[in-house]
Structure formats: C-alpha cells, structure tokens
Amino acid sequence: MTDTNLPADAQGDDARHLQVDGHPTAQPVEMGRRHGMFGSSRGTDTTGYGGLVSPVLFPGEAARPYGSYFDHVADTLEKALVGSSASFREAVASVVVDRGEMTLHVRREHLPVVAQALRDHPGLRFEMCMSVSGVHYPQAQGQELHAVYHLLSLTNGSRRLRLEVSCPDADPHIPSVTSVWPGTNWHERETWDFFGIVFDGHPALTRIMMPDDWPGHPQRKDYPLGGLPVEYKGATVPPPDQRRSYN
C-alpha cells in the first residue's frame, strides 16, 4: 500500500506538498466545478442528479526530487537555456509530475526557444512531437485555451515529456513549432480547427477536418451539441440540445 503523510514541517491546512512513496507531491489544484452527474449544463438533465457538485481537480506543481529521469531533464533544460532569450525560470511556469509523467507548463512567448532546446541539446534530444492536443477550460479566466505537446526522445531511451501552453480566449495566440517539429503542421491545423487556437507563424493555418465555412470550433465546451433528429419506430428523437428538461 502507498502511505501518504504530511511532512513534519508542513502540518495543517496550509500544507502544500504531501509525501507519496517518499517523494513530495503537490496538493491538487481546483480548475473548476462540475454540476450534475453527467455534466449537463443546458437544462436538459433528466437523471435526477442535477444537484450534485464535484470539483475538477488537477495535479499541482511538483517539488524536487521529481524521480525517474525527470530531474535530469529539468537540470539539462535549465543549462540549455543559459544564454538564450529566456532562462528556465522565465520560460517554465511550473513543473507537474503525476502518474509517472512529467509536464512542463511553458509560457507561450517562450515556447519556441524551449522547443528548440528540447530537440537539439544532446542530453535531451526530443526529436519527435507525437501530437498536439487542444483543451478548453471555460472557467479558467485568462487561460481558457491550452495546447498540449507530447514529445518523444528516441536517442535517450524513448523518454517522454509533455509541454503545456495556455492562452486566454480573448487572445488565442500561441507560437507555432512547425519550424522545430515539421510534423506538427497538421496537428496544429486540427487544434485550430476544433479549438480556435491561432498558431502564429504556421505556414498554412486552415481547417483540416471541418468545411472551410464551418462556424465556430466544435470541440470547445461552450459549443452547442447540435445533432440530427433520429427516427425510431415512427417516433422522432430530437438532437441533445433540443430535448426537454424534467427538473
């Protein structure tokens, strides 16, 4: 079993880190609140669970030692950024280690220099960006939109690393990394298509899944469900966002 105990110098409600298997780990951060069992928010909940309220918890910033190869990655990246346009502290807002994975939360203006260092430094060599994913947190004011980059180093034993960059809905711009990882061309287009994140410097930022004249970005949480009415044994089932509410 895993023992979780407060450190001797961090007892009480203000404790920031817990001890899990001897490694410090941060208390979770509440990103929002979910109402109802199934997330219905348009008055269409017919389950009777509409009154439930549960927090949306994300892992908080980790403390050293991170464990595994994560300390080496952080130390090497810090050295690689010496003399560049941004230091490690300026470029990386926080480091999160959770479930055996490391995530660097990078400030968007410093993403290109961090990406270049991660690819080119001999001690890092994250040659491949496997995917770029978009995420939408409507309740996170000032950082509603996130782009997540999944990196792989074939040179250094298939090490994996995740970069996460946020931007506000009012200014949805993040620098493109196609000059560092050309394979992100289509991934950034898909993220733009579904979430509306504008990747500055992308060679051809156009829709890739939806028609060119499609209104809005359908993977955002505030996008209407829509759908088509379905006929079933002579009856018609309306689209989800047009169904009536019983509460």
PDB file of N, CA and C in Angstrom, residues 174-176 178 199-204:
ATOM      1  N   ILE A 174      -0.704  31.350 -29.930  1.00  0.00           N
ATOM      2  CA  ILE A 174       0.446  30.607 -29.436  1.00  0.00           C
ATOM      3  C   ILE A 174       1.421  30.462 -30.606  1.00  0.00           C
ATOM      4  N   PRO A 175       2.711  30.637 -30.382  1.00  0.00           N
ATOM      5  CA  PRO A 175       3.668  30.478 -31.497  1.00  0.00           C
ATOM      6  C   PRO A 175       3.660  29.052 -32.055  1.00  0.00           C
ATOM      7  N   SER A 176       3.769  28.950 -33.362  1.00  0.00           N
ATOM      8  CA  SER A 176       3.850  27.643 -33.996  1.00  0.00           C
ATOM      9  C   SER A 176       5.223  27.022 -33.764  1.00  0.00           C
ATOM     10  N   THR A 178       6.219  24.484 -35.893  1.00  0.00           N
ATOM     11  CA  THR A 178       6.473  23.725 -37.120  1.00  0.00           C
ATOM     12  C   THR A 178       7.918  23.868 -37.592  1.00  0.00           C
ATOM     13  N   PHE A 199      -2.060  29.533 -34.214  1.00  0.00           N
ATOM     14  CA  PHE A 199      -0.629  29.248 -34.105  1.00  0.00           C
ATOM     15  C   PHE A 199       0.137  30.206 -35.017  1.00  0.00           C
ATOM     16  N   ASP A 200       0.678  31.248 -34.402  1.00  0.00           N
ATOM     17  CA  ASP A 200       1.376  32.288 -35.164  1.00  0.00           C
ATOM     18  C   ASP A 200       2.621  31.713 -35.830  1.00  0.00           C
ATOM     19  N   GLY A 201       2.764  32.004 -37.120  1.00  0.00           N
ATOM     20  CA  GLY A 201       3.908  31.519 -37.876  1.00  0.00           C
ATOM     21  C   GLY A 201       3.666  30.207 -38.591  1.00  0.00           C
ATOM     22  N   HIS A 202       2.473  29.634 -38.439  1.00  0.00           N
ATOM     23  CA  HIS A 202       2.162  28.395 -39.155  1.00  0.00           C
ATOM     24  C   HIS A 202       2.096  28.678 -40.649  1.00  0.00           C
ATOM     25  N   PRO A 203       2.634  27.799 -41.491  1.00  0.00           N
ATOM     26  CA  PRO A 203       2.693  28.084 -42.928  1.00  0.00           C
ATOM     27  C   PRO A 203       1.338  28.095 -43.630  1.00  0.00           C
ATOM     28  N   ALA A 204       0.340  27.385 -43.102  1.00  0.00           N
ATOM     29  CA  ALA A 204      -0.968  27.337 -43.780  1.00  0.00           C
ATOM     30  C   ALA A 204      -2.033  26.923 -42.770  1.00  0.00           C
TER      31      ALA A 204
END
